[in-house]
XYZ file of C-alpha atoms in Angstrom:
334
model
C -12.498 79.968 -44.425
C -11.442 76.457 -43.450
C -14.107 74.203 -45.009
C -13.239 71.177 -42.834
C -12.769 72.733 -39.368
C -14.970 71.666 -36.468
C -17.781 69.175 -36.798
C -20.401 71.043 -38.856
C -20.695 72.002 -42.530
C -19.564 75.481 -43.674
C -21.562 75.270 -46.894
C -24.058 77.956 -45.863
C -21.527 80.452 -44.459
C -20.853 82.357 -47.727
C -24.600 82.995 -48.118
C -24.778 84.221 -44.497
C -21.891 86.609 -45.181
C -23.580 87.879 -48.327
C -26.842 88.426 -46.427
C -25.578 89.867 -43.138
C -22.278 91.663 -43.835
C -22.636 95.445 -44.179
C -21.603 95.854 -47.801
C -21.992 99.613 -47.524
C -19.046 99.482 -45.115
C -16.960 96.622 -46.508
C -15.753 95.259 -49.807
C -14.948 91.592 -49.216
C -13.902 88.287 -50.722
C -14.120 84.740 -49.382
C -11.040 82.524 -49.775
C -11.020 78.804 -48.941
C -8.018 77.111 -47.339
C -6.823 73.989 -49.101
C -4.245 72.582 -46.646
C -2.626 73.120 -43.281
C -0.709 76.409 -43.307
C -2.640 77.833 -46.261
C -4.419 80.363 -44.011
C -0.983 81.804 -43.132
C -0.307 82.467 -46.810
C -3.748 83.955 -47.488
C -3.708 86.201 -44.401
C -0.134 87.358 -45.038
C -1.061 88.316 -48.587
C -4.077 90.291 -47.363
C -1.923 92.042 -44.747
C 0.632 93.019 -47.379
C -2.150 94.459 -49.572
C -3.288 96.668 -46.681
C -6.591 94.870 -46.072
C -8.288 96.301 -42.967
C -9.661 93.071 -41.467
C -8.948 89.395 -42.093
C -11.706 87.184 -40.704
C -10.854 83.612 -39.714
C -13.843 81.362 -40.376
C -13.011 78.097 -38.637
C -11.620 76.683 -35.412
C -8.687 77.492 -33.174
C -6.113 76.210 -35.681
C -7.430 78.469 -38.432
C -7.634 81.414 -36.022
C -4.010 80.873 -34.943
C -2.773 80.683 -38.555
C -4.540 83.931 -39.452
C -3.640 85.719 -36.222
C 0.073 84.938 -36.349
C 0.164 86.424 -39.865
C -1.270 89.720 -38.609
C 0.830 90.464 -35.493
C 2.430 93.909 -35.372
C 0.489 95.108 -38.396
C -2.449 97.437 -38.967
C -4.630 94.574 -40.221
C -7.110 93.394 -37.596
C -8.239 89.858 -36.847
C -11.944 89.029 -36.990
C -13.442 85.657 -36.081
C -16.514 83.730 -37.166
C -16.154 80.710 -34.842
C -16.839 77.366 -36.517
C -14.516 74.998 -34.657
C -14.904 72.318 -32.031
C -13.448 74.328 -29.109
C -13.355 78.013 -30.153
C -11.132 78.973 -27.219
C -10.183 82.498 -28.292
C -13.657 83.327 -29.622
C -15.282 82.187 -26.372
C -12.861 84.232 -24.268
C -13.704 87.278 -26.407
C -17.378 86.443 -25.885
C -18.089 86.376 -29.593
C -21.395 84.806 -30.606
C -21.171 81.146 -31.598
C -23.953 81.834 -34.115
C -22.355 82.814 -37.453
C -24.911 85.489 -38.364
C -24.503 87.161 -34.964
C -20.706 86.962 -35.262
C -20.990 88.791 -38.582
C -23.005 91.530 -36.845
C -20.052 92.029 -34.462
C -17.757 92.453 -37.475
C -20.146 95.072 -38.881
C -19.648 97.199 -35.771
C -15.870 96.818 -36.240
C -14.688 97.783 -32.755
C -10.959 97.049 -32.740
C -8.728 96.675 -29.658
C -4.982 96.147 -29.421
C -4.464 92.948 -27.405
C -1.561 90.872 -26.094
C -0.308 87.578 -27.459
C 2.393 85.118 -26.444
C 5.236 83.131 -28.005
C 6.385 79.643 -26.936
C 9.649 78.445 -28.509
C 9.007 80.687 -31.498
C 5.338 79.685 -31.949
C 2.820 82.533 -31.461
C -0.238 81.726 -29.333
C -3.250 83.847 -28.537
C -5.136 82.098 -25.737
C -3.087 79.302 -24.104
C 0.092 77.296 -24.398
C 1.593 74.658 -22.175
C 3.138 71.301 -21.483
C 2.269 68.203 -19.558
C -1.100 66.510 -19.714
C -2.950 69.110 -21.820
C -0.212 69.016 -24.477
C -0.212 65.202 -24.332
C -3.981 65.101 -24.892
C -3.665 67.670 -27.713
C -1.286 65.277 -29.461
C -3.684 62.336 -28.957
C -6.556 64.500 -30.219
C -4.585 65.436 -33.354
C -3.734 61.774 -33.969
C -7.362 60.667 -33.533
C -8.429 62.013 -36.935
C -11.844 62.985 -35.528
C -12.808 66.393 -34.119
C -15.271 67.465 -31.487
C -15.749 67.559 -27.734
C -16.612 63.851 -27.478
C -13.296 62.808 -29.027
C -11.450 65.169 -26.683
C -13.237 63.822 -23.594
C -12.596 60.240 -24.699
C -8.868 60.971 -24.851
C -8.878 62.696 -21.466
C -10.657 59.765 -19.790
C -8.575 57.114 -21.554
C -5.174 58.678 -20.914
C -5.708 60.670 -17.725
C -5.328 57.974 -15.099
C -2.125 56.534 -16.554
C -0.364 59.838 -17.251
C 2.787 60.343 -15.159
C 3.484 63.886 -13.895
C 6.903 65.405 -14.640
C 9.300 67.577 -12.653
C 9.892 71.057 -14.078
C 12.320 73.849 -13.173
C 10.621 77.200 -13.775
C 12.597 80.432 -13.934
C 11.025 83.881 -14.261
C 11.578 87.463 -13.100
C 11.364 86.396 -9.453
C 13.798 83.484 -9.488
C 13.829 79.724 -9.944
C 11.505 77.050 -8.495
C 11.076 73.302 -8.977
C 7.622 71.724 -9.288
C 6.307 68.250 -9.894
C 3.275 68.958 -12.039
C 0.472 67.292 -13.956
C 0.555 70.232 -16.353
C 1.859 73.765 -16.716
C -0.246 76.193 -18.706
C 0.508 79.794 -19.664
C -2.721 81.641 -20.354
C -3.167 84.874 -22.250
C -6.930 84.228 -22.179
C -9.222 82.496 -19.732
C -10.068 79.152 -21.314
C -9.004 76.199 -23.441
C -12.308 76.193 -25.323
C -15.726 74.631 -24.755
C -15.946 76.882 -21.650
C -13.224 74.957 -19.801
C -11.642 77.786 -17.787
C -7.976 77.055 -17.061
C -7.331 80.677 -15.980
C -10.585 82.436 -15.031
C -8.783 85.699 -14.156
C -6.675 85.943 -17.325
C -6.890 89.060 -19.493
C -5.614 89.733 -22.999
C -4.943 93.385 -22.190
C -3.187 93.370 -18.789
C 0.373 92.807 -20.018
C 0.788 89.520 -18.126
C 0.590 85.788 -18.706
C -1.250 83.767 -16.067
C 0.908 80.737 -15.242
C -1.027 77.731 -13.899
C 0.711 74.780 -12.257
C -1.562 71.809 -11.659
C -0.056 69.539 -9.028
C -0.468 65.737 -9.164
C -3.842 64.514 -7.887
C -5.506 61.179 -7.244
C -8.532 59.592 -8.890
C -10.903 60.889 -6.191
C -9.856 64.479 -6.866
C -10.248 64.312 -10.662
C -14.029 64.982 -10.747
C -13.602 67.961 -8.421
C -10.925 69.511 -10.656
C -13.091 68.960 -13.746
C -16.098 70.643 -12.122
C -13.962 73.581 -10.966
C -12.648 74.078 -14.500
C -16.160 74.434 -15.916
C -17.353 76.428 -12.873
C -14.619 79.062 -13.415
C -13.212 78.287 -9.942
C -10.104 76.265 -10.802
C -7.892 79.021 -9.363
C -9.440 78.304 -5.935
C -8.376 74.632 -5.994
C -5.775 73.442 -3.493
C -4.105 71.561 -6.360
C -3.507 74.738 -8.391
C -0.634 77.189 -8.008
C -0.806 80.394 -10.055
C 1.339 83.450 -10.649
C 1.765 86.119 -13.319
C 4.801 86.540 -15.539
C 5.925 88.310 -18.700
C 8.722 85.903 -19.550
C 9.747 82.485 -18.249
C 12.065 79.602 -18.969
C 11.024 76.027 -18.178
C 13.401 73.063 -18.080
C 12.270 69.430 -18.062
C 14.320 66.248 -18.131
C 13.776 65.435 -21.828
C 12.300 66.610 -25.126
C 8.530 66.307 -25.302
C 5.282 67.705 -26.576
C 4.123 71.289 -25.996
C 1.028 72.979 -27.398
C 0.178 76.455 -28.627
C -3.560 77.202 -28.880
C -4.161 73.453 -28.760
C -1.743 72.665 -31.614
C 0.807 70.059 -30.450
C 4.476 70.032 -31.447
C 7.576 68.256 -30.161
C 9.986 70.676 -28.456
C 13.321 70.602 -26.661
C 13.699 70.000 -22.941
C 14.114 73.777 -22.551
C 11.039 75.879 -23.242
C 10.899 79.684 -23.445
C 7.633 81.601 -23.180
C 7.180 85.355 -23.548
C 4.303 87.832 -23.675
C 4.094 90.408 -26.465
C 2.065 93.382 -25.299
C -0.567 94.951 -27.570
C 0.856 93.074 -30.531
C -2.343 92.225 -32.407
C -5.439 94.191 -33.411
C -8.659 92.240 -32.869
C -12.329 92.910 -33.690
C -14.059 92.544 -30.313
C -17.651 92.297 -29.151
C -18.653 95.723 -27.781
C -21.562 94.095 -25.904
C -19.410 91.484 -24.127
C -20.195 91.243 -20.402
C -16.821 90.450 -18.816
C -18.446 89.723 -15.465
C -19.723 86.453 -16.986
C -16.140 85.129 -16.880
C -16.339 85.195 -13.088
C -18.039 82.454 -11.035
C -21.442 83.196 -9.554
C -22.170 82.749 -5.853
C -23.340 79.154 -6.250
C -20.191 78.211 -8.156
C -17.967 79.941 -5.589
C -19.773 78.201 -2.729
C -19.336 74.831 -4.459
C -15.604 75.492 -4.845
C -15.342 76.340 -1.131
C -17.214 73.162 -0.190
C -15.050 71.008 -2.466
C -11.874 72.371 -0.911
C -13.150 71.913 2.642
C -14.010 68.296 1.843
C -10.562 67.847 0.326
C -8.861 69.284 3.425
C -10.810 66.890 5.660
C -10.027 63.957 3.375
C -6.309 64.791 3.342
C -6.335 65.130 7.139
C -8.017 61.721 7.503
C -5.455 60.229 5.113
C -2.574 61.669 7.150
C -4.087 60.412 10.407
C -4.625 56.959 8.899
C -0.987 56.827 7.797
C 0.108 57.958 11.256
C -1.987 55.240 12.908
C -0.608 52.645 10.503
C 2.957 53.738 11.317
C 2.270 53.525 15.065
C 0.721 50.112 14.598
C 3.847 48.837 12.830
C 6.040 50.180 15.637
C 3.863 48.471 18.277
C 3.895 45.186 16.331
C 7.680 45.253 16.155
C 7.947 45.911 19.899
C 5.466 43.137 20.714
C 7.372 40.723 18.504
C 10.484 41.513 20.504
């Protein structure tokens, strides 16, 4: 348990575990983390002792530390989500209520799921570079947690962020893209139900690669709505493909993120999927259809894109008229 993760107190969690955990099925102990990286040590020790399940009680950072200690072992990862984003837990459709999350652990349905590695760092829901990694760094530097802090950073930094040019090489060849961000998703969302890859699956053997092209200030609200409506993949500003392994080159060293954790990396970035590399306690009652947009959300995405097409067409026509006007002015001046 990470006692300082997220924005709420964990003081009552041990009592909830004592009350709701099936002690006829499990012997258990609760260990508190004392510093960054301590969960890695605790989870590795439990794995080496042959513990069946290690439950991460905390946010995405705690979950990543525990999970990366358990890959390619028989020890399963459980989650009681107590963070500010809870990206992996939300993708797995685990209850955000601690007592209900404990009831999922009691049923102990375990699946073998995929995970990814970016420049040697394991990730379990998303990794990437560009604006999302930049904001992750600002978020880490802010010293405060929570959705409000994250949104403040997005709004403050978003309009002045300069897209970069990336060379992406995978199984199908090499392409160059100017992009606002590049995200590789093993799961569907960043957290807080912001769906960067609505179609992503942790059991299909593929990473969903999302390239967000540069956009203007008028398009920003549309992209934000599509992310929360699970329709970002329908946006004209989004290019997606699936890959198992890719190499990305950018012009200089810079920040990347793995499960929202920022780190400075070289100009060359390598990302790879590891199939069925981690055992995870899942929610047997999860309704996967809820990850898909409903008809209203799909209709809104269609309308947004039609409006965008019309707006782009008007912009092109306006530029064409302006160019003709300049030509006519030059001829008249002659």
